[in-house]
Amino acid sequence: MGLLSAIQISLRTARCRLCQLPTSKSWFSTKSTPLGVKNILLMGPPGAGKTTVGKIVANKLGLPALDVDDDVLEPAWKMPVAAKLAELGGRRFLEEEGRTLSNFSASGCIVSLTGSNPLHGEAMQHLKQNGVVVYLDVDSRDILERLGRMEVNWIVGQEDGVSMRDILLYRKQIYEKWLDVRVFCGMGDTVEEVAEKVLKAVERYLEHDEETYVSTRSGGSESPDRKTYFNDVVIEGLAADGGLYVPKKGFPDVPKGEWLRLISMSYPERASVLLEKCIHPLDVSPLDLRSMVFKAYGDNFSSDRVAPVKHLVKNQYIQELFHGPTASFKDLALQLMPQLFAHCLPPMCNFLILVATSGDTGSAVLSGFSRLSGADRHRTGVLVFFPEEGVSEVQKLQMTSFREGNARAVSVLSDFDFCQKSIKRMFGESGLTGHLAVEYGTVLSTANSINWARLLPQVVYHSSCYLDLCRDGVINFGDPLDVCIPTGNFGNAMSALYAKQMGIPIRKVICASNHNRVVSDFLSTGQYDLQGRPLLLSHSPAIDILKSSNLERFIHHVSGGNSCLVDDLFTHLDAQKRFQLPEGLLGRMQQEVQAGWCSEEDCLAAIQELHIQTGYLMDTHTAVAKVVADRLQDGSCPTVLCSTAHYGKFAPAVFKALRIQNVPPDPVEQLEQLGAAASEPAAHGEMMRRLRQRGGSGRRALQADYSVLVEEVESMMQDSFLKVA
């Protein structure tokens, strides 16, 4: 039953009555709002349409609509609001408005606030005690156009010399402080459309129990008493049955008008809006989420656009995802994810984040968690396992340079797949996790892309890429776009598919593999076969992966959430090292994803060719994407290459590609020399700073033995957390 129907059926005959008290005016409805006796408080700037929208919403719900100006202030003052403002002046008017509102009581009503009510803190605190604040977030261009038609050229609190645009920007910060629910209005939305969005937003706010997560291997078949919320999936990382978490209801569909409005926004603003749509406000409040986002994507990125998109050649563009502190696309998720993790932490418990990395994830996790402070930092540890021979020297130095707090990076004499498999095994052994919880009061979690909070922020940069191309006039919204992604664990590709599900018109996601082409072969044949397949070292080590974890989410996605099929396939993979997709499913995959692979020789040749042609210097992973894109794109629409790392992280291979002799042995000198050879992008300052710290002295390499890795985990806990008595 829908929200509107439920209220109308259960409370059809109720009426509102007005009670006049000696010192206050009170409105009480004998009919409940969707929020029970609480009010729905519509907040926004002048011209947002609060009064009109409030009347429409109230009419649909059969509830009283109150306008603070008409129904509260003017009856209390016995004079028009404009006359009171002229009598008192702006500052005293705000004080009197706040005092009057602090004596106002209502129950079960739709209340349209004035644009200036939120400027009075005590009054807003009073109202919020019995109300949920719904912010009508209307584009400032629409507001200015409406105010112009109304011949309004000044609003309360606007000082001399301050433009209307500037005062609206200032007011927006105040509104952000008080909101419980945001209604993000698209360009040109009608009041009827905004009213419908209000109803849907309130319904979503109420139905927290419906915004849950399921395992790719069990779907909704787990106990109905056990609901898994966003906070749970962030902390747990991996589902108890070995599957990966996905939202039960999928991703929200964002209307075109809202995408059009996002075009003119900054990266942090886009991220705030999109992530609010994916994270329930009762899990992370919009105010907290916005604070985290603006901290994550601030001056820690060397580009103010965070993930800029540039023209490369012909119909190809490149999205530079390496401007974060560790020069990798992983920063786009891992500057935010630790803040989400800390927010979701239950009290009185320590957490150890276990990470397997093929290179970039390790330093990005260490960087992200190092930015936590206070108690969050003290009770959160990070232990990174990386293959000794499977990452570049720069990546090793980056990881081992982090020595702050409870953080450690340790190499293993094996490959990435062994590291990842060992961590998954630890999560699955209840005896081990129980022992660690009892002895050290510590729970294991993960920051690999199997963790939903790692994958979700990546949806933002794929969306932002498309919006940037719209802003720059390359495409119009609705035009198709292909995206080519160097692919190992499939998380980056999966996040592009989720962006498409939200409404970004991505035509094809092109997955580019190196000579470890297990993903390419699978997407071509439908057979995932690891039997007798060795992991080959390459110039692009971050995608040197055979067991691609996020393919599990992809199969779940294209099969319509068939968790039984996913469980069967991956159980078979664990036992037999192979599986075959059922007939028909491969065709559905190929409608969304293409795949190809690149040899080592072609990778290096692509770096040299582009450098000669344009002066632009790619890293080896981006080169893999370019080779595959050149082969597979048909030229009918633009193609964006995801540049997942700065070339300096793989300097020896880039020197080899450019055929530069007499390479200096020192990594910092290598980066300086390459920076001088490239017209763009520039050398990466934060990466250079880290390398100058010269981490790695006395570095240990663990044997490829599961029990040795378990001992390292317990040793880490002994060093980081007090043993429970």
XYZ file of C-alpha atoms in Angstrom:
725
model
C 0.000 0.000 0.000
C 1.332 3.453 -0.907
C 1.971 6.223 1.560
C -0.963 8.353 0.384
C -3.444 5.466 0.362
C -2.445 4.264 3.821
C -3.002 7.678 5.372
C -6.288 8.278 3.570
C -7.736 4.899 4.543
C -6.673 4.883 8.173
C -7.405 8.542 8.991
C -10.036 9.603 6.467
C -12.439 11.377 8.824
C -10.012 13.402 10.922
C -10.197 17.198 11.156
C -7.886 19.973 12.301
C -8.703 22.368 15.080
C -7.113 25.628 16.162
C -6.434 26.283 19.836
C -5.586 29.771 21.077
C -3.433 29.730 24.209
C -2.617 32.768 26.363
C 1.040 32.948 25.355
C 1.179 30.938 22.163
C -0.763 29.829 19.148
C -1.106 26.068 18.655
C -2.330 24.061 15.696
C -3.339 20.465 16.407
C -4.558 17.998 13.807
C -6.486 14.942 14.954
C -5.222 13.348 11.781
C -1.628 12.138 11.742
C 0.941 13.039 9.129
C 2.996 10.228 7.591
C 5.347 10.969 10.513
C 2.669 10.462 13.153
C 2.014 13.604 15.194
C 5.107 15.287 13.814
C 4.853 18.100 11.311
C 6.371 18.214 7.863
C 8.333 21.490 7.767
C 9.046 22.823 4.275
C 12.193 24.950 4.206
C 13.842 26.889 1.418
C 14.662 30.359 0.086
C 12.082 32.909 -1.026
C 10.743 31.815 -4.381
C 11.252 28.096 -3.707
C 7.500 27.547 -3.785
C 7.130 26.430 -0.170
C 3.599 27.788 0.309
C 2.226 26.436 -2.971
C 3.957 23.082 -2.585
C 2.772 22.885 1.017
C -0.854 23.335 -0.057
C -0.529 20.632 -2.738
C 1.086 18.172 -0.318
C -1.472 18.941 2.378
C -4.323 18.449 -0.087
C -2.962 15.088 -1.243
C -2.593 13.910 2.359
C -5.794 15.499 3.622
C -3.925 17.512 6.243
C -3.927 21.174 7.285
C -1.466 23.464 5.520
C 0.056 26.283 7.559
C 2.002 29.197 6.180
C 4.176 30.796 8.863
C 3.743 34.296 7.408
C -0.044 34.139 6.977
C -1.067 31.815 9.810
C 1.455 32.490 12.574
C 3.293 35.799 12.310
C 0.580 38.124 11.015
C -2.138 36.923 13.475
C 0.341 37.200 16.361
C 1.514 40.666 15.299
C -1.897 41.838 14.079
C -0.206 43.501 11.132
C 1.291 42.472 7.753
C 4.781 40.998 7.781
C 6.002 43.723 5.423
C 4.806 46.418 7.836
C 6.553 44.705 10.752
C 9.758 44.523 8.760
C 9.522 48.222 7.903
C 8.889 49.054 11.554
C 11.758 47.015 13.055
C 14.406 46.749 10.353
C 16.103 43.528 9.289
C 18.052 42.553 12.413
C 15.313 43.258 14.975
C 12.753 41.664 12.650
C 14.685 38.378 12.677
C 14.800 38.423 16.479
C 11.062 39.094 16.778
C 10.263 36.479 14.134
C 12.314 33.907 16.056
C 10.658 34.747 19.395
C 7.180 34.427 17.924
C 7.997 31.138 16.244
C 9.445 29.748 19.500
C 5.964 30.090 21.054
C 4.264 28.326 18.156
C 3.072 24.734 18.469
C 1.541 22.452 15.863
C 0.862 18.763 15.465
C 0.195 16.780 12.307
C 0.463 19.703 9.877
C 2.279 20.682 6.691
C 4.123 23.861 7.684
C 5.661 26.211 5.111
C 8.440 28.139 6.839
C 9.558 31.583 5.782
C 12.879 31.875 3.991
C 14.366 33.578 7.059
C 13.089 31.218 9.798
C 16.234 29.040 9.653
C 18.382 32.080 10.491
C 17.080 31.873 14.091
C 18.692 28.859 15.776
C 16.486 28.621 18.870
C 13.299 28.785 16.816
C 14.502 26.004 14.496
C 15.478 23.793 17.421
C 11.982 24.317 18.839
C 10.325 23.409 15.527
C 12.502 20.344 14.958
C 11.396 18.858 18.279
C 8.084 18.027 16.636
C 8.854 18.115 12.954
C 10.960 16.831 10.105
C 12.591 19.529 7.991
C 12.262 18.987 4.240
C 14.580 21.293 2.303
C 13.324 22.376 -1.117
C 16.724 22.633 -2.788
C 15.821 24.707 -5.839
C 18.438 25.866 -8.340
C 19.458 29.490 -7.725
C 18.809 30.317 -11.394
C 15.171 29.280 -10.996
C 14.928 31.246 -7.738
C 16.362 34.405 -9.320
C 14.011 34.098 -12.299
C 10.978 33.724 -10.008
C 12.018 36.612 -7.746
C 12.509 38.768 -10.841
C 8.966 38.012 -11.996
C 7.715 38.866 -8.497
C 9.772 42.095 -8.580
C 11.566 41.102 -5.380
C 15.023 42.695 -5.264
C 15.803 42.396 -1.532
C 15.292 39.733 1.153
C 15.695 39.732 4.932
C 19.313 39.756 6.023
C 20.672 41.097 2.724
C 23.184 43.826 3.493
C 23.931 46.780 1.235
C 26.259 45.834 -1.602
C 25.460 42.086 -1.344
C 23.909 40.628 -4.495
C 20.823 38.432 -4.443
C 22.912 35.543 -5.749
C 25.396 35.900 -2.875
C 22.749 36.095 -0.164
C 21.081 32.974 -1.583
C 24.449 31.197 -1.464
C 24.878 32.242 2.169
C 21.337 31.127 3.013
C 22.013 27.723 1.429
C 24.679 27.003 4.060
C 22.115 27.740 6.774
C 19.494 25.517 5.183
C 22.029 22.676 4.912
C 22.514 22.887 8.675
C 18.860 22.241 9.522
C 17.613 19.810 6.905
C 16.525 16.244 7.663
C 15.499 15.430 4.099
C 16.592 17.097 0.856
C 14.274 17.436 -2.119
C 16.695 18.121 -4.958
C 14.717 20.005 -7.592
C 15.648 19.714 -11.235
C 15.917 22.575 -13.692
C 12.437 23.897 -14.413
C 10.548 21.516 -12.100
C 6.904 22.554 -11.667
C 5.356 22.944 -8.215
C 3.355 19.772 -8.859
C 6.554 17.872 -9.611
C 8.226 19.275 -6.490
C 5.215 18.304 -4.376
C 5.436 14.755 -5.712
C 9.131 14.689 -4.831
C 8.294 15.835 -1.295
C 5.861 12.925 -0.883
C 8.430 10.448 -2.195
C 11.193 11.897 0.002
C 9.051 11.637 3.136
C 8.032 8.121 2.168
C 11.684 7.165 1.784
C 12.500 8.755 5.143
C 9.792 6.643 6.775
C 10.722 3.409 5.058
C 14.218 2.957 6.429
C 13.468 -0.739 6.846
C 13.022 -1.014 3.087
C 16.420 0.467 2.212
C 18.456 -2.601 3.089
C 21.196 -4.709 1.536
C 21.381 -8.343 0.508
C 24.165 -10.757 -0.293
C 24.795 -11.681 -3.908
C 24.629 -15.308 -2.753
C 21.510 -15.339 -0.606
C 19.388 -12.439 -1.852
C 16.495 -11.874 0.502
C 16.386 -15.468 1.718
C 18.112 -14.726 5.014
C 16.086 -14.454 8.221
C 13.354 -11.780 7.930
C 14.319 -10.650 11.423
C 17.838 -9.833 10.194
C 17.850 -6.629 8.176
C 21.174 -5.329 6.902
C 21.501 -1.559 6.686
C 24.167 0.698 5.198
C 25.972 0.945 8.543
C 26.175 -2.842 8.695
C 27.617 -3.355 5.220
C 30.265 -0.675 5.766
C 31.520 -2.390 8.902
C 31.087 -6.024 7.853
C 32.537 -5.643 4.371
C 31.869 -9.230 3.305
C 28.547 -11.006 3.817
C 28.500 -13.977 6.195
C 27.814 -16.412 3.322
C 30.872 -15.200 1.402
C 28.861 -13.069 -0.994
C 29.087 -9.330 -1.654
C 26.516 -6.816 -0.489
C 24.269 -4.991 -2.959
C 21.261 -2.711 -2.337
C 18.063 -4.756 -2.277
C 16.157 -2.197 -4.342
C 19.031 -1.317 -6.661
C 20.001 2.262 -7.457
C 17.646 5.252 -7.619
C 16.703 6.576 -11.051
C 17.696 10.250 -11.256
C 15.424 12.387 -13.483
C 16.937 14.250 -16.422
C 16.155 17.670 -14.912
C 18.266 16.870 -11.875
C 21.192 15.718 -14.019
C 20.953 18.988 -15.965
C 21.221 20.941 -12.739
C 24.242 18.918 -11.617
C 26.156 19.937 -14.760
C 27.078 23.337 -13.336
C 28.041 22.003 -9.898
C 31.470 21.203 -8.477
C 32.622 17.648 -7.868
C 31.932 17.733 -4.091
C 28.467 19.183 -4.701
C 27.681 16.450 -7.233
C 28.979 13.809 -4.831
C 26.838 15.121 -1.968
C 23.643 15.017 -4.019
C 24.249 11.612 -5.596
C 25.424 9.895 -2.423
C 22.449 11.272 -0.467
C 20.249 9.438 -2.945
C 22.083 6.186 -2.216
C 22.541 6.448 1.572
C 19.452 6.695 3.745
C 19.391 9.900 5.863
C 18.837 7.855 9.035
C 22.079 5.950 8.325
C 24.152 9.056 7.590
C 22.487 12.441 7.909
C 22.752 14.800 4.923
C 24.675 17.284 7.077
C 27.236 14.686 8.175
C 27.542 13.265 4.679
C 28.120 16.691 3.151
C 30.818 17.427 5.734
C 32.569 14.132 4.935
C 32.376 14.707 1.185
C 33.832 18.216 1.303
C 36.645 16.977 3.551
C 37.322 14.039 1.211
C 37.506 16.146 -1.958
C 39.273 19.308 -0.886
C 42.824 20.590 -0.988
C 44.123 17.032 -0.622
C 43.501 16.775 -4.389
C 45.900 18.601 -6.670
C 43.129 19.517 -9.126
C 40.203 21.652 -7.981
C 38.036 19.622 -10.361
C 39.102 16.456 -8.473
C 38.665 14.144 -11.491
C 39.114 16.378 -14.562
C 38.251 15.255 -18.088
C 40.540 16.300 -20.943
C 40.523 15.852 -24.701
C 43.125 13.333 -25.846
C 42.935 12.644 -29.586
C 40.091 12.573 -32.108
C 36.950 11.350 -30.335
C 38.833 10.145 -27.257
C 38.894 11.832 -23.875
C 40.698 10.965 -20.687
C 39.444 11.231 -17.118
C 42.380 11.813 -14.795
C 41.633 9.903 -11.610
C 45.103 10.301 -10.089
C 45.022 13.757 -8.504
C 44.477 12.414 -4.987
C 47.225 12.074 -2.368
C 48.473 8.643 -3.530
C 48.172 9.302 -7.294
C 45.612 6.566 -7.926
C 41.904 6.330 -8.688
C 41.523 4.499 -5.372
C 41.772 7.894 -3.625
C 38.370 8.871 -5.019
C 36.811 6.220 -2.772
C 39.338 5.941 0.008
C 39.460 9.588 1.018
C 35.744 9.219 1.837
C 35.322 5.593 2.889
C 37.287 5.838 6.189
C 35.043 8.702 7.305
C 31.953 6.623 6.529
C 33.529 3.703 8.369
C 34.267 5.799 11.471
C 30.726 7.199 11.418
C 29.244 3.699 11.350
C 31.490 2.234 14.064
C 29.582 0.832 17.032
C 30.916 2.021 20.402
C 33.257 0.031 22.655
C 34.922 -1.983 19.930
C 38.182 -1.914 17.955
C 38.344 -2.641 14.242
C 41.190 -3.960 12.122
C 40.900 -3.224 8.407
C 42.475 -6.020 6.364
C 43.451 -5.118 2.814
C 44.871 -7.123 -0.052
C 46.358 -4.932 -2.750
C 47.820 -5.353 -6.199
C 49.460 -1.961 -5.727
C 47.279 1.124 -5.511
C 44.697 0.175 -2.879
C 47.293 -0.231 -0.132
C 48.667 3.294 -0.049
C 45.210 4.776 -0.690
C 43.749 2.940 2.324
C 46.670 3.955 4.519
C 46.327 7.574 3.411
C 42.567 7.671 3.920
C 42.569 6.142 7.383
C 45.531 8.264 8.480
C 43.241 11.308 8.180
C 40.959 10.066 10.952
C 41.426 11.741 14.303
C 40.772 11.230 17.996
C 39.130 8.042 19.221
C 38.269 6.921 15.678
C 41.944 6.760 14.800
C 42.974 5.042 18.029
C 40.488 2.187 17.717
C 40.940 1.567 13.999
C 43.931 -0.336 12.636
C 44.939 -1.026 9.028
C 46.969 -4.022 7.880
C 47.863 -4.240 4.186
C 49.155 -7.381 2.469
C 50.814 -6.904 -0.928
C 52.717 -9.267 -3.264
C 56.464 -8.715 -2.945
C 57.100 -9.117 -6.679
C 53.720 -7.898 -7.945
C 53.865 -4.134 -7.326
C 56.142 -1.386 -8.542
C 58.984 -0.038 -6.422
C 57.215 3.300 -6.101
C 54.080 1.557 -4.847
C 56.139 -0.315 -2.246
C 57.756 2.883 -1.044
C 54.387 4.618 -0.848
C 52.889 1.862 1.289
C 55.822 1.432 3.604
C 56.197 5.177 4.150
C 53.015 5.187 6.254
C 54.029 4.574 9.842
C 51.497 6.765 11.626
C 49.119 5.219 14.174
C 47.852 1.661 13.870
C 48.939 1.107 10.284
C 51.219 -1.423 8.659
C 51.979 -2.718 5.164
C 53.583 -6.153 4.801
C 54.696 -7.929 1.633
C 53.923 -11.585 0.900
C 55.992 -13.951 -1.228
C 53.025 -14.742 -3.468
C 50.538 -12.951 -5.709
C 47.512 -10.730 -5.125
C 45.053 -13.592 -5.483
C 46.682 -15.438 -2.567
C 46.495 -12.316 -0.398
C 42.837 -11.702 -1.254
C 41.872 -15.353 -0.818
C 43.561 -15.466 2.601
C 41.663 -12.413 3.819
C 38.347 -13.834 2.629
C 39.173 -17.083 4.430
C 39.826 -15.207 7.677
C 36.414 -13.562 7.439
C 34.804 -16.964 6.927
C 36.384 -18.687 9.942
C 34.106 -18.015 12.907
C 36.602 -19.577 15.310
C 39.272 -17.068 14.303
C 37.025 -14.005 14.292
C 35.527 -15.054 17.624
C 38.980 -15.517 19.172
C 40.098 -12.058 18.013
C 36.906 -10.467 19.324
C 37.260 -12.108 22.748
C 41.014 -11.641 23.177
C 41.405 -8.149 21.732
C 37.889 -6.728 21.549
C 38.565 -6.337 17.833
C 36.440 -7.032 14.775
C 37.798 -7.582 11.270
C 36.652 -5.518 8.306
C 37.929 -4.744 4.832
C 38.475 -1.751 2.576
C 38.847 -3.649 -0.695
C 36.261 -3.046 -3.399
C 34.286 -5.965 -2.004
C 33.227 -3.395 0.645
C 30.188 -1.461 -0.578
C 31.508 1.813 0.844
C 34.550 1.420 -1.421
C 32.519 0.876 -4.559
C 29.751 3.452 -4.053
C 31.907 6.638 -4.259
C 33.279 5.449 -7.607
C 29.800 5.827 -9.117
C 30.212 9.568 -8.599
C 33.266 10.059 -10.814
C 31.739 8.151 -13.729
C 28.667 10.377 -13.431
C 30.824 13.479 -13.058
C 32.781 12.592 -16.187
C 29.638 12.617 -18.304
C 28.461 15.870 -16.722
C 31.822 17.523 -17.429
C 31.529 16.628 -21.112
C 28.041 18.172 -21.116
C 29.363 21.308 -19.406
C 32.165 21.627 -21.960
C 29.777 21.274 -24.904
C 31.195 17.981 -26.149
C 27.833 16.233 -25.785
C 24.270 17.080 -24.838
C 22.625 15.223 -21.997
C 21.150 12.044 -23.429
C 23.911 11.511 -26.009
C 25.685 8.137 -25.699
C 29.184 7.708 -24.278
C 31.546 4.741 -24.124
C 33.890 4.286 -21.165
C 37.054 2.185 -21.344
C 38.426 0.962 -18.023
C 41.613 -1.002 -17.240
C 40.093 -3.952 -15.436
C 41.330 -6.361 -12.779
C 38.904 -6.789 -9.888
C 36.005 -5.320 -11.934
C 35.043 -2.793 -9.243
C 35.705 0.247 -11.439
C 33.720 -1.263 -14.301
C 30.874 -2.228 -11.962
C 30.619 1.319 -10.636
C 30.258 2.589 -14.227
C 27.357 0.178 -14.735
C 25.745 1.472 -11.549
C 26.119 5.058 -12.840
C 24.302 3.907 -15.967
C 21.552 2.434 -13.781
C 21.130 5.849 -12.131
C 20.547 7.470 -15.511
C 23.940 8.358 -17.029
C 23.683 7.425 -20.757
C 26.740 5.160 -20.909
C 26.380 3.021 -24.022
C 29.175 0.527 -23.473
C 31.582 -0.191 -20.664
C 34.761 -1.493 -22.298
C 36.899 -3.656 -20.018
C 40.595 -3.629 -20.878
C 42.852 -6.412 -19.591
C 46.589 -6.964 -19.839
C 47.975 -10.383 -20.731
C 46.318 -11.771 -17.589
C 43.154 -11.669 -19.656
C 40.815 -13.756 -17.522
C 38.074 -11.073 -17.554
C 38.404 -10.528 -21.297
C 38.212 -14.271 -21.982
C 35.218 -14.654 -19.667
C 33.257 -11.832 -21.284
C 34.008 -13.300 -24.709
C 33.180 -16.951 -23.967
C 31.081 -17.095 -20.784
C 33.601 -19.471 -19.267
C 35.600 -18.454 -16.202
C 38.547 -20.822 -16.067
C 41.457 -20.638 -13.622
C 42.632 -24.207 -14.139
C 46.356 -24.251 -14.773
C 46.349 -20.514 -15.367
C 49.427 -18.829 -13.868
C 49.418 -15.178 -12.894
C 51.831 -13.341 -15.180
C 53.731 -10.279 -14.034
C 53.141 -7.241 -16.218
C 53.887 -3.554 -16.679
C 50.373 -2.867 -15.309
C 50.479 -4.711 -11.963
C 47.312 -3.197 -10.474
C 45.276 -5.379 -12.848
C 47.407 -8.505 -12.404
C 44.418 -10.381 -10.968
C 42.912 -13.730 -11.873
C 40.002 -14.007 -9.430
C 37.953 -10.903 -10.104
C 35.778 -10.341 -7.030
C 33.292 -7.826 -8.398
C 32.309 -10.057 -11.305
C 30.056 -11.572 -8.667
C 28.124 -8.301 -8.456
C 27.993 -8.097 -12.259
C 26.504 -11.582 -12.628
C 23.997 -10.760 -9.895
C 23.156 -7.529 -11.769
C 22.607 -9.009 -15.243
C 20.799 -12.102 -13.927
C 18.152 -9.949 -12.272
C 19.398 -10.691 -8.766
C 19.538 -14.478 -9.141
C 21.424 -15.214 -5.918
C 21.043 -18.993 -6.277
C 22.819 -18.863 -9.623
C 25.606 -16.666 -8.193
C 26.073 -19.011 -5.239
C 26.221 -22.063 -7.518
C 28.725 -20.465 -9.896
C 31.149 -19.243 -7.268
C 30.886 -22.397 -5.163
C 31.827 -24.258 -8.337
C 34.699 -21.840 -8.952
C 36.082 -22.436 -5.451
C 35.856 -26.215 -5.859
C 36.652 -26.733 -9.553
C 38.529 -23.512 -10.479
C 36.074 -22.866 -13.289
C 32.428 -22.261 -14.178
C 30.316 -21.792 -17.302
C 27.515 -19.243 -17.562
C 24.082 -20.636 -18.419
C 22.844 -20.080 -21.958
C 21.498 -16.605 -22.617
C 23.255 -14.811 -19.783
C 26.428 -14.102 -21.776
C 24.393 -12.272 -24.418
C 22.887 -10.012 -21.752
C 26.377 -9.261 -20.432
C 27.679 -8.378 -23.863
C 24.858 -5.877 -24.350
C 26.388 -3.805 -21.544
C 30.071 -4.680 -21.602
C 32.741 -5.267 -24.232
C 36.198 -6.585 -23.445
C 39.639 -6.841 -24.968
C 43.231 -7.297 -23.909
C 46.591 -5.757 -24.595
C 50.055 -7.282 -24.907
C 53.043 -5.892 -23.032
C 54.580 -4.674 -26.271
C 51.420 -2.868 -27.379
C 51.104 -1.249 -23.963
C 54.557 0.341 -24.173
C 54.104 1.277 -27.824
C 50.878 3.137 -26.996
C 52.659 5.225 -24.346
C 55.382 6.207 -26.785
C 53.006 6.928 -29.674
C 50.735 9.225 -27.665
C 53.708 11.036 -26.157
C 55.202 11.691 -29.589
C 51.827 12.791 -30.963
C 50.647 15.052 -28.119
C 53.292 15.240 -25.371
C 50.808 13.606 -22.977
C 52.297 10.862 -20.805
C 50.106 7.910 -19.793
C 50.764 5.318 -17.162
C 50.793 1.669 -18.183
C 47.207 0.910 -17.072
C 45.803 3.820 -19.050
C 47.827 2.590 -22.012
C 46.116 -0.805 -21.743
C 42.772 1.001 -21.905
C 43.852 3.059 -24.918
C 44.999 0.035 -26.903
C 41.722 -1.783 -26.282
C 39.603 1.309 -26.923
C 41.376 1.919 -30.242
C 40.442 -1.607 -31.295
C 36.844 -1.710 -30.083
C 35.388 1.799 -30.342
C 33.365 2.404 -33.496
C 33.728 6.196 -33.553
C 29.994 6.878 -33.380
C 30.241 8.482 -29.946
C 32.993 9.825 -27.668
C 35.036 7.362 -25.623
C 36.523 8.198 -22.248
C 39.616 6.401 -20.993
C 39.754 6.006 -17.229
C 43.290 7.017 -16.290
C 43.626 5.141 -13.041
C 47.154 6.110 -11.986
C 49.846 8.740 -12.484
C 52.669 7.675 -14.788
C 55.209 8.255 -12.008
C 54.039 5.167 -10.121
C 55.377 2.967 -12.921
C 58.433 4.957 -13.928
C 60.717 2.097 -15.093
C 58.110 0.839 -17.566
C 57.436 4.365 -18.825
C 61.179 4.956 -19.304
C 61.278 1.732 -21.286
C 58.326 2.862 -23.401
C 59.994 6.215 -24.154
C 63.310 4.425 -24.848
C 65.171 6.656 -22.427
C 68.576 5.306 -21.475
C 70.640 5.851 -18.316
C 67.688 5.838 -15.968
C 68.633 7.120 -12.493
C 68.263 4.479 -9.752
C 66.595 6.858 -7.307
C 62.742 6.843 -7.622
C 62.442 10.573 -6.886
C 64.982 11.410 -9.588
C 63.097 9.123 -11.983
C 59.865 11.045 -11.371
C 61.600 14.387 -11.805
C 63.073 13.286 -15.122
C 59.751 11.974 -16.411
C 57.999 15.162 -15.313
C 60.416 17.148 -17.419
C 59.697 14.931 -20.435
C 55.900 15.269 -20.231
C 53.949 18.305 -21.385
C 51.156 17.020 -19.133
C 50.186 15.854 -16.610
C 52.619 17.442 -14.193
C 54.618 15.558 -11.583
C 52.565 14.528 -8.555
C 53.630 16.633 -5.554
C 52.184 14.552 -2.710
C 53.573 11.317 -4.141
C 57.012 12.941 -4.401
C 56.781 14.081 -0.789
C 55.980 10.578 0.406
C 58.796 9.043 -1.598
C 61.286 11.487 -0.127
C 60.426 10.037 3.298
C 62.085 6.831 2.136
C 59.913 4.211 3.771
C 60.700 0.558 3.649
C 63.791 0.206 5.800
C 63.836 -3.244 7.360
C 60.854 -4.379 5.301
C 59.756 -7.959 5.922
C 58.338 -10.428 3.410
C 55.985 -13.121 4.725
C 55.952 -16.667 3.423
C 52.960 -17.646 1.301
C 51.345 -19.551 4.155
C 47.850 -18.788 5.445
C 48.827 -19.468 9.055
C 51.700 -16.965 8.769
C 49.271 -14.262 7.649
C 46.952 -15.090 10.555
C 49.902 -14.730 12.953
C 50.630 -11.322 11.421
C 47.037 -10.257 12.035
C 47.236 -11.254 15.699
C 50.634 -9.578 16.060
C 49.148 -6.401 14.608
C 46.357 -6.504 17.187
C 48.823 -7.049 20.023
C 50.788 -4.014 18.907
C 47.755 -1.816 18.278
C 45.109 -2.668 20.855
C 45.130 -3.575 24.503
C 44.398 -7.225 25.129
C 41.009 -7.756 26.765
C 41.430 -8.946 30.355
